[in-house]
Tab-separated table of C-alpha atoms in Angstrom:
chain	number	residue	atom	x	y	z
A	1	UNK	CA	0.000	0.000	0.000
A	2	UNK	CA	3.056	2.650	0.120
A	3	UNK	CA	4.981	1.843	-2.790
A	4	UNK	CA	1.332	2.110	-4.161
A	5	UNK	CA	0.507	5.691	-2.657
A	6	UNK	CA	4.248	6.472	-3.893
A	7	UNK	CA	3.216	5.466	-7.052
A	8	UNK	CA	0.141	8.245	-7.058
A	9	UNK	CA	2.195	10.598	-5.520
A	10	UNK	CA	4.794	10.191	-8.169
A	11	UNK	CA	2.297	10.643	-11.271
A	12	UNK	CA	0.212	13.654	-9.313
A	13	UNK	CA	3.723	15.572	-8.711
A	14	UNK	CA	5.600	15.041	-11.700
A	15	UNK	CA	3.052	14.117	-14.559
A	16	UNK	CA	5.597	14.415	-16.980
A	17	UNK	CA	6.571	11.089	-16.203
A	18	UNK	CA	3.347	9.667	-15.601
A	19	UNK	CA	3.281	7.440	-18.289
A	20	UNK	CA	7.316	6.091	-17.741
A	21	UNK	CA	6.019	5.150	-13.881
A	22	UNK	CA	5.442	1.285	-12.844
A	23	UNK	CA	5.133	-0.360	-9.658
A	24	UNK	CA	7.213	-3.438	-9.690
A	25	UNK	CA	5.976	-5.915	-7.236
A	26	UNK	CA	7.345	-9.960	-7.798
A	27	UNK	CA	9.433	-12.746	-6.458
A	28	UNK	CA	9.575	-10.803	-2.853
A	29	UNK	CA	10.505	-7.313	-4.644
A	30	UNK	CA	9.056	-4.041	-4.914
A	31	UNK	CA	10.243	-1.346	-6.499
A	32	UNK	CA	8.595	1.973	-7.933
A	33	UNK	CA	10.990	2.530	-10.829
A	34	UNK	CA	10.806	5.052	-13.939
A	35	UNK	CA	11.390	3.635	-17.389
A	36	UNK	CA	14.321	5.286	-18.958
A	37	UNK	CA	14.950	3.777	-22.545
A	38	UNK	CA	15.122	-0.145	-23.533
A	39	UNK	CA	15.545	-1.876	-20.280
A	40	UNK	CA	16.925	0.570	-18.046
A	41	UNK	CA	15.294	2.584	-15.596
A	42	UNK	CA	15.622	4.284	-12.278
A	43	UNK	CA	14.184	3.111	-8.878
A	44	UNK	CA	13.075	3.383	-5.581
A	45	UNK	CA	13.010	0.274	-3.327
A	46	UNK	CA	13.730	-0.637	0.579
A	47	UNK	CA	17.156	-1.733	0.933
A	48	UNK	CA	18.314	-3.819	4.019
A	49	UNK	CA	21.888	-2.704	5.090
A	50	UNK	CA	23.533	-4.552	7.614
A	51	UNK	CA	20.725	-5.053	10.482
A	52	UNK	CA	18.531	-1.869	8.927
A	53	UNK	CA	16.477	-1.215	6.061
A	54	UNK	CA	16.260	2.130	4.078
A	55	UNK	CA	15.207	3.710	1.121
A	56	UNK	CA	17.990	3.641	-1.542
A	57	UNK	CA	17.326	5.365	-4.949
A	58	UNK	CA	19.663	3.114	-7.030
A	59	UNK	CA	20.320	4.289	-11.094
A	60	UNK	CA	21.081	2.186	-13.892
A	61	UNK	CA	25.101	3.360	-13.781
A	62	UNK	CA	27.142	0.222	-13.251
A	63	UNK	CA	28.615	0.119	-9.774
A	64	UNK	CA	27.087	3.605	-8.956
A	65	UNK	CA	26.942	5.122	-5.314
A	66	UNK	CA	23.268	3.983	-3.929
A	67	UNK	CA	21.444	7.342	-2.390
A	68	UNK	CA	19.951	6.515	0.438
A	69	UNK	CA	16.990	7.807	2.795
A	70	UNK	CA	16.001	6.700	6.533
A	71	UNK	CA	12.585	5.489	6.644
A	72	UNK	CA	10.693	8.305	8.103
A	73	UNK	CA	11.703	10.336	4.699
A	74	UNK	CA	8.142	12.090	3.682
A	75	UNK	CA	6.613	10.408	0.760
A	76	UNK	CA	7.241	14.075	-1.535
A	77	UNK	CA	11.010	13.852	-0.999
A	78	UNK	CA	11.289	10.339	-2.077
A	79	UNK	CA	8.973	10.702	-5.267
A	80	UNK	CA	11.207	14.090	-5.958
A	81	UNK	CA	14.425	12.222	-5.200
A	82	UNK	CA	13.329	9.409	-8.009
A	83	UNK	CA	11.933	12.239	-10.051
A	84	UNK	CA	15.326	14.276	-10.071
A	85	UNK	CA	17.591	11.110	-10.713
A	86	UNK	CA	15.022	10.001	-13.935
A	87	UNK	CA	15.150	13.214	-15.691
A	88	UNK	CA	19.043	13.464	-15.082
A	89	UNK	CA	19.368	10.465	-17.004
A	90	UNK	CA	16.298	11.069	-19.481
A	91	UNK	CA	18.305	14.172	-20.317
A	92	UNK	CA	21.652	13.391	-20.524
A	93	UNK	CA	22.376	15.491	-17.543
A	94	UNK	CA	24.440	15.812	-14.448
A	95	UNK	CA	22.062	15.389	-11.232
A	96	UNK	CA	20.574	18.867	-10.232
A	97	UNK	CA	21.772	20.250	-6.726
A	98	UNK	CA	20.801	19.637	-4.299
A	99	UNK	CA	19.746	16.040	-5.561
A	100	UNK	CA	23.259	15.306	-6.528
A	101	UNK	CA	24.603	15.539	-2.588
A	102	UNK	CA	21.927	13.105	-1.412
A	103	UNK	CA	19.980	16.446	0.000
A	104	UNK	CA	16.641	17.484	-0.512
A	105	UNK	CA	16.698	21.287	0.607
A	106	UNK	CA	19.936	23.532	-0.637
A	107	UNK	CA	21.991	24.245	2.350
A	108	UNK	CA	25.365	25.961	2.989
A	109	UNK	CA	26.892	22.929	2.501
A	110	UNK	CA	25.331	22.593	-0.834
A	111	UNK	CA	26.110	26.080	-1.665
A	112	UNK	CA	29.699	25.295	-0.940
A	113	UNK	CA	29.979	21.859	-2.480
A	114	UNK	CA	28.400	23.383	-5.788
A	115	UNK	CA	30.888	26.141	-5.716
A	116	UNK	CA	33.956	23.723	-5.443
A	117	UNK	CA	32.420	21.676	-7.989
A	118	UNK	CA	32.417	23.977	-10.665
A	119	UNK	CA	35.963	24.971	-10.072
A	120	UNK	CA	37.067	21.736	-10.708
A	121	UNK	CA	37.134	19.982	-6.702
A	122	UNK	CA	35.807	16.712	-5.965
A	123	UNK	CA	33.206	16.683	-4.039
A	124	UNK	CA	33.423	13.761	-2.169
A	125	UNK	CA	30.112	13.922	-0.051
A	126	UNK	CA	27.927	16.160	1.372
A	127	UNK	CA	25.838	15.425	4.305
A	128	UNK	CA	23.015	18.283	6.018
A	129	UNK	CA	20.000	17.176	6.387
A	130	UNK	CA	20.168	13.557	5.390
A	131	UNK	CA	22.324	11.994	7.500
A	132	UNK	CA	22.034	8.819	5.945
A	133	UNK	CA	24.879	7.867	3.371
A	134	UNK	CA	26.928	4.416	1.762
A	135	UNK	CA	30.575	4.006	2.096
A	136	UNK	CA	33.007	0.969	2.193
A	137	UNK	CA	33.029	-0.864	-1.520
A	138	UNK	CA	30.833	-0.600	-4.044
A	139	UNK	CA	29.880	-4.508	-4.050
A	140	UNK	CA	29.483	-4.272	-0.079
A	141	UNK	CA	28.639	-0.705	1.173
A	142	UNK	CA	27.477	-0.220	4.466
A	143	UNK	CA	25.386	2.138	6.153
A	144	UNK	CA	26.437	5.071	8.012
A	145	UNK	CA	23.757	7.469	10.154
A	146	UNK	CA	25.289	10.994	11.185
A	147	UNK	CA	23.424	12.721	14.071
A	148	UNK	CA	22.427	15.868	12.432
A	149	UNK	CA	22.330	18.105	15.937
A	150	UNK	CA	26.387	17.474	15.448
A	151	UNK	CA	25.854	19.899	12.698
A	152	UNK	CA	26.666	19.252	8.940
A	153	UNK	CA	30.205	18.688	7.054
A	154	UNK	CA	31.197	18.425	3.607
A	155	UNK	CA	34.520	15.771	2.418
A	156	UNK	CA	36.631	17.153	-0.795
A	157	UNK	CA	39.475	16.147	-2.219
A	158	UNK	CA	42.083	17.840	-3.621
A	159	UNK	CA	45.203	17.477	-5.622
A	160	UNK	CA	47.257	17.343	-2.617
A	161	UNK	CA	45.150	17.089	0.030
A	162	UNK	CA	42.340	15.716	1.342
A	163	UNK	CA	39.702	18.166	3.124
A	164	UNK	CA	36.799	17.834	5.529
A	165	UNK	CA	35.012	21.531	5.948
A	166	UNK	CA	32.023	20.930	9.400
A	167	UNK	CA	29.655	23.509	10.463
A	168	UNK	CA	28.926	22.859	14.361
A	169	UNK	CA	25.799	24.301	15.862
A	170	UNK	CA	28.542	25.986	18.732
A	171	UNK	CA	31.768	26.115	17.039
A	172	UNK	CA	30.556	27.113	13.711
A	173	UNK	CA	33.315	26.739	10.667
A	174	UNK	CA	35.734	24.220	11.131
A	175	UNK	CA	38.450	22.957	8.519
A	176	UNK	CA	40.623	19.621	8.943
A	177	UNK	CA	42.830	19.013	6.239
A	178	UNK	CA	44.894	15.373	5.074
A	179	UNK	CA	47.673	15.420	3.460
A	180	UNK	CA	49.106	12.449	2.070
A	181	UNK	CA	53.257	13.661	2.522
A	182	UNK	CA	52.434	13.910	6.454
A	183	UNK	CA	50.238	11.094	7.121
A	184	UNK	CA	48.028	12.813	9.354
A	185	UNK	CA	45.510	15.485	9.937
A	186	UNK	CA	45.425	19.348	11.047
A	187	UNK	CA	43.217	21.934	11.466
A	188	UNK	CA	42.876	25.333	9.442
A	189	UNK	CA	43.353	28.329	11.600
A	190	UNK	CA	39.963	29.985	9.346
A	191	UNK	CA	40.021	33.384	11.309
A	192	UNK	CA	43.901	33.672	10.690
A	193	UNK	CA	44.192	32.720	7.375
A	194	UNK	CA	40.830	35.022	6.655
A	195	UNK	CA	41.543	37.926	9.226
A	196	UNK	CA	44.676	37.156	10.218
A	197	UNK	CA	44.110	37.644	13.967
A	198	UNK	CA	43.455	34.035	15.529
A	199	UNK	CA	40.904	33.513	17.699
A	200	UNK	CA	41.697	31.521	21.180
A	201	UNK	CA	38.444	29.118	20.249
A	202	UNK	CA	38.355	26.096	17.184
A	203	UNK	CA	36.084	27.730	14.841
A	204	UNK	CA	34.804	30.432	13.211
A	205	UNK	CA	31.341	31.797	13.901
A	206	UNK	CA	28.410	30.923	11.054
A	207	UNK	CA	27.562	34.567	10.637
A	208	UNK	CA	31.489	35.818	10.575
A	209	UNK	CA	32.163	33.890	7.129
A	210	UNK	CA	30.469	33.399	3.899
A	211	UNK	CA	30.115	30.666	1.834
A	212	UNK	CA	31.954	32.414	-0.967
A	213	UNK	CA	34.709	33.380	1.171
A	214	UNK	CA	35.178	29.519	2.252
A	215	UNK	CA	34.978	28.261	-1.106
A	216	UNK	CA	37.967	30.795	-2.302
A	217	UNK	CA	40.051	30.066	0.930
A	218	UNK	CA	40.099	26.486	-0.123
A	219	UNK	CA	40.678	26.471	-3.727
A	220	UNK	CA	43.205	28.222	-3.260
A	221	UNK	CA	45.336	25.176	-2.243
A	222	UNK	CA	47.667	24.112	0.883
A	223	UNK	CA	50.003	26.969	0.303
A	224	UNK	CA	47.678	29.312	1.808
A	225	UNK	CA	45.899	27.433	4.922
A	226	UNK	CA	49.088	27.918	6.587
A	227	UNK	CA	48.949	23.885	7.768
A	228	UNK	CA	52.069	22.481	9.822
A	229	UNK	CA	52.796	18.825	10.291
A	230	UNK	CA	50.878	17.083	12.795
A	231	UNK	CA	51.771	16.315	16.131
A	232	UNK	CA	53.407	12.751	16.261
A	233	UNK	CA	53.453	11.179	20.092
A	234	UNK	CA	56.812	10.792	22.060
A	235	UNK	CA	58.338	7.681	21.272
A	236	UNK	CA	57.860	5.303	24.542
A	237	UNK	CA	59.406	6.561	27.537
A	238	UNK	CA	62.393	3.991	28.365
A	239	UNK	CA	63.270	1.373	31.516
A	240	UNK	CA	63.831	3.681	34.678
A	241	UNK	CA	67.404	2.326	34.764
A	242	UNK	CA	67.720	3.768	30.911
A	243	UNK	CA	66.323	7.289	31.909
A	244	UNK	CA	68.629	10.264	32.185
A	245	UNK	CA	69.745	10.928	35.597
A	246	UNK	CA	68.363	14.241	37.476
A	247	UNK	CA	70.781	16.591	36.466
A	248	UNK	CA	69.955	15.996	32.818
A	249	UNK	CA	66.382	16.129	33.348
A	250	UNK	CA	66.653	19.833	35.883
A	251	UNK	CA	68.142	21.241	32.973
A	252	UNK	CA	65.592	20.011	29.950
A	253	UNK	CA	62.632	20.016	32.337
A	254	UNK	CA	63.565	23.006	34.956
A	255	UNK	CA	60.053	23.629	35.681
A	256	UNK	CA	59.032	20.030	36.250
A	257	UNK	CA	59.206	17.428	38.917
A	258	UNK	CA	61.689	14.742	39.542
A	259	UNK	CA	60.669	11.318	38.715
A	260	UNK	CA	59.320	9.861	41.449
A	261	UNK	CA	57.164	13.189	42.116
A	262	UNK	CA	54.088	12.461	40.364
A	263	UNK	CA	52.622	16.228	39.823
A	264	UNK	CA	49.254	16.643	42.019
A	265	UNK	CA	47.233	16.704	38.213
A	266	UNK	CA	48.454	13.563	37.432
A	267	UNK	CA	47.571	11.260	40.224
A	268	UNK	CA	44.277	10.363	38.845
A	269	UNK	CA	46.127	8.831	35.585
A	270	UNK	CA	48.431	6.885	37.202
A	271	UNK	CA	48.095	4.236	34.997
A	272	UNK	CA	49.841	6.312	31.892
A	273	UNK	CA	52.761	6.424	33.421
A	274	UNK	CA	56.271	4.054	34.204
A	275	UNK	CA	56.398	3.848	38.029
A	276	UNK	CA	59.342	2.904	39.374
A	277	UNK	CA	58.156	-0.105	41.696
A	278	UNK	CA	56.781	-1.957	38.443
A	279	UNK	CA	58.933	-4.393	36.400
A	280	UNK	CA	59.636	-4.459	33.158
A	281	UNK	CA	57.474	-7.308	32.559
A	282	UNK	CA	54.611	-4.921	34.651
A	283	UNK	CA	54.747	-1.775	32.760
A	284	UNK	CA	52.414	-0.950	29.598
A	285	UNK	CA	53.792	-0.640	26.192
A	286	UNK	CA	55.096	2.813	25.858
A	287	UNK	CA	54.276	4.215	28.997
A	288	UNK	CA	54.555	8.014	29.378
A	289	UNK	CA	56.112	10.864	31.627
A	290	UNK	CA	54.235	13.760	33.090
A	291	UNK	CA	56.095	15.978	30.877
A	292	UNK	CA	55.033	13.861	28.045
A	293	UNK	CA	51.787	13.761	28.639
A	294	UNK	CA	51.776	17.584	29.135
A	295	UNK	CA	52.655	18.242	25.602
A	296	UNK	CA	50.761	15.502	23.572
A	297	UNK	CA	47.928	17.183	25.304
A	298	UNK	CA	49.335	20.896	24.616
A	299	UNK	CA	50.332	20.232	20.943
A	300	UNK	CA	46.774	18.397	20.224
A	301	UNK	CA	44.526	21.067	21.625
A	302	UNK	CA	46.506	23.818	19.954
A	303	UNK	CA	46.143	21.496	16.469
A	304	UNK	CA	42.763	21.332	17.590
A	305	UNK	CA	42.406	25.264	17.657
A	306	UNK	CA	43.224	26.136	20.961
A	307	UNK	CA	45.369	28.966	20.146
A	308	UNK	CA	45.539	30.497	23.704
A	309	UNK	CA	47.534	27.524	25.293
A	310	UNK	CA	50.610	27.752	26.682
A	311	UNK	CA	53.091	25.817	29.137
A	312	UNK	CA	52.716	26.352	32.868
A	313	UNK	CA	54.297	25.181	36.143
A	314	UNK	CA	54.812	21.936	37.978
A	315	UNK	CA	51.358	21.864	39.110
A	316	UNK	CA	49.368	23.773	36.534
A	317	UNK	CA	50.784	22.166	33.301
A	318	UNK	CA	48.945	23.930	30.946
A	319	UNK	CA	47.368	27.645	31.383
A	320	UNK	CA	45.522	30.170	29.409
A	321	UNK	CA	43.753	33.740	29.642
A	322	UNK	CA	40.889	32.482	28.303
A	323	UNK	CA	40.182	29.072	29.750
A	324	UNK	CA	40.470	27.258	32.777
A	325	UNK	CA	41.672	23.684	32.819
A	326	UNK	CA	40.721	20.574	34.994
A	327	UNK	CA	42.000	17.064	34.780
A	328	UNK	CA	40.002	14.112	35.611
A	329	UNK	CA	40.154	10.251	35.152
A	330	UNK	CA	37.597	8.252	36.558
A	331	UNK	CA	36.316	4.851	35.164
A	332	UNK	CA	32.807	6.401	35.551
A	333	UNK	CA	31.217	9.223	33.581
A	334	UNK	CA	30.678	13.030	35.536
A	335	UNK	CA	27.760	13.689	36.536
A	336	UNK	CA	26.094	16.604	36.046
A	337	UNK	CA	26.770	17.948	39.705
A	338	UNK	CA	30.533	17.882	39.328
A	339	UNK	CA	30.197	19.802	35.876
A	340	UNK	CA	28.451	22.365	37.461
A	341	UNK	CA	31.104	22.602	40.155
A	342	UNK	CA	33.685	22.446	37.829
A	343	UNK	CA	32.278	25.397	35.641
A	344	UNK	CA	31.922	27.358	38.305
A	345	UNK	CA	35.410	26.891	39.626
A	346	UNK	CA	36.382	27.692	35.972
A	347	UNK	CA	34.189	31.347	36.300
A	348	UNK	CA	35.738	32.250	39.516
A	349	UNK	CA	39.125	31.848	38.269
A	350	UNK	CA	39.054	34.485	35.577
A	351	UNK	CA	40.249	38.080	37.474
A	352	UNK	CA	38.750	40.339	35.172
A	353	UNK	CA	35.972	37.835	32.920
A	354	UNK	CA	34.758	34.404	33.921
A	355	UNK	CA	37.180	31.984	32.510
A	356	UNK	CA	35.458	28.846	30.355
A	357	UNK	CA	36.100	25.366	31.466
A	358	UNK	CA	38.647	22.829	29.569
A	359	UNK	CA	38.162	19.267	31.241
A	360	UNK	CA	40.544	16.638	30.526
A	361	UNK	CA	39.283	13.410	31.393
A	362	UNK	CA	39.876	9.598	31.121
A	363	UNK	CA	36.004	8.782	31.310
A	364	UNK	CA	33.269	10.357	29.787
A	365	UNK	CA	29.960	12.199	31.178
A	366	UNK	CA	26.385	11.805	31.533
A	367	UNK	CA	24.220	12.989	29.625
A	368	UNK	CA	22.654	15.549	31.989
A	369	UNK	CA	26.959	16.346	32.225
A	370	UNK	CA	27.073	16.898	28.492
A	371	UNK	CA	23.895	19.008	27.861
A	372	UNK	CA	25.023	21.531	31.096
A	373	UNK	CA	28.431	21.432	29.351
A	374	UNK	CA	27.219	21.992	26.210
A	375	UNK	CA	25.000	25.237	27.585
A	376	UNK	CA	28.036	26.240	29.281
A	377	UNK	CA	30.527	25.911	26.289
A	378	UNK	CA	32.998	24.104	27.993
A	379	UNK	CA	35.223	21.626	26.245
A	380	UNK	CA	35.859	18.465	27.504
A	381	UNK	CA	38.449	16.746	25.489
A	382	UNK	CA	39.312	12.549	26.350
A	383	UNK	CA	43.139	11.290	27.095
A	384	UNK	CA	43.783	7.834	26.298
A	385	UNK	CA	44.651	5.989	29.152
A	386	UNK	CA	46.875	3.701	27.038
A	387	UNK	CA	49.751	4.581	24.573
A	388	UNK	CA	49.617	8.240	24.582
A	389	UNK	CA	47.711	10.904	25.063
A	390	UNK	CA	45.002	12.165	22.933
């Protein structure tokens, strides 16, 4: 009975193509299709992928991209979706925007992924409102669902790079950028390379940066995002018996403590680093020092966009104007409560304007913890209690 009120809907909206429209229904499959020419045509049919089953336009192209749409999709868009793909191919035509990025209503990330397009980019995917896409090979793609109160992003590549532009309801612009000759990722500072004055927050407001301004920006290439190579981690800290004595570490790490003085911050993540009363058969692979720990944390957050960070003392590794900073490991996630505290603690420590709250924790938080955080735009970034830092 709905493939058959999608077939009405189809021929009432788009009469056009009234008379190319047949409801396929045998052997177990149904499928509203259009008739293109001989035996070829274009349809609409629920797809199972992995354990879930969505609507998937699929097109007569050999080993083409399936478009797909969660369940719930309104009749209209689907009929429009088949409609837009059938007249493509009944014209000889690329797919109309925003059809072509698996989108139903033009967005900023349409905008932008038509202007790249038409200077040449490759528009990898877009994803806005539909937050359902393939990936994975063509013979065995699987599903992927994107939460769309994250926000929306847009993947491009380039010659030499590899680019993923986001727009995040609180962060607004952000740009992370592959290239191939590092082997890793970084982020584009957007407000220096656009104002050149950075800001000491990732992002750059929605209503502080056009579309067209992007789009320029990121055609023009590497050479201008002013990228550096990304942060590698420390290479694992060696035996205690291998470890330069204290003189040599007073003079590289003045400001730090000696090796058996775990710094107050790092109690609670006792379990990244070499203590001296465990074996070598004991330790983790790759354990690391406070110092260590310090800067994988420094150097990611300032990757990250952090641009206010700097070093600080013994007990207060990392300090900023702008922000306050907490750590925490716990193998339970904050509650809201402690958030709150935290936040505040954050507010009071500002002397002239409250200061906003960075949390560095080895759990997670509620989700009562998250919202308040959210509303307070505070950051709570996650360190690996393994390997290294993150």
């Amino acid at each position: 009975m709905h493939f058959q009120t999608l077939e009405q809907t189809m021929r009432e909206r788009h009469p056009e193509l009234a008379e190319r429209v047949r409801f396929h229904d045998s052997e177990g499959l149904m499928l509203l299709k259009v008739l293109l020419s001989g035996t070829q045509s274009v349809g609409l049919a629920l797809v199972r992928m992995g354990h879930s089953i969505v609507w998937g336009v699929v097109d007569p192209v050999l080993n083409s991209e399936p478009f797909l749409w969660p369940l719930n999709t309104p009749n209209d868009v689907l009929v429009d979706a088949l409609h837009a793909h059938a007249s493509a191919h009944l014209a000889g035509e690329a797919l109309s925007s925003p059809w072509r990025w698996n989108e139903s209503e033009p967005s900023e990330m349409t905008e932008l992924a038509d202007l790249l397009d038409v200077r040449g980019v490759s528009v990898r995917r877009v994803v806005a409102g539909n937050g359902y896409f393939a990936y994975g090979p063509r013979h065995a793609p699987k599903l992927a669902v994107f939460d769309a109160g994250e926000g929306a992003f847009l993947e491009a590549e380039f010659a030499e790079a590899f680019v993923r532009v986001s727009l995040k309801p609180t962060l607004g612009w952000l740009v992370d950028v592959h290239l191939p000759r590092w082997g890793g990722w970084d982020r584009v500072d957007l407000a220096w390379c656009l104002r050149s004055a950075s800001s000491p927050t990732p992002g750059v407001p929605r209503a502080d940066l056009s579309v067209e301004e992007l789009a320029d920006l990121l055609c023009k290439g590497p050479e201008a995002w002013d990228t550096e190579p990304p942060w590698t981690p420390p290479e694992p800290a060696a035996p205690t018996s291998q470890r330069p004595g204290p003189a040599v570490q007073d003079s590289l790490f003045a400001d730090l403590p000696v090796e058996n003085d775990v710094p107050e911050w790092m109690e609670e993540f006792s379990d990244l680093l070499d203590g001296p009363e465990k074996s070598a058969s004991e330790r983790r692979p790759g354990p690391l020092t406070p110092w260590e720990i310090r800067e994988a944390v420094l150097h990611q957050l300032t990757m990250l966009g952090f641009s206010d960070l700097v070093e600080g003392q013994a007990d207060i590794p990392i300090e900023s104007d702008v922000f306050h900073i907490e750590w925490r490991s716990t193998g339970k996630n904050l509650p809201a409560p402690e958030i709150q505290r935290l936040n505040g603690m954050a507010a009071a420590a500002g002397e002239e304007l409250p200061k906003r709250l960075i949390l560095i924790t080895g759990g997670g938080l509620t989700r009562p913890a998250a919202e308040f955080a959210d509303k307070a735009k505070a950051y709570t970034p996650f360190i690996w209690t393994g390997r290294q830092a993150g």
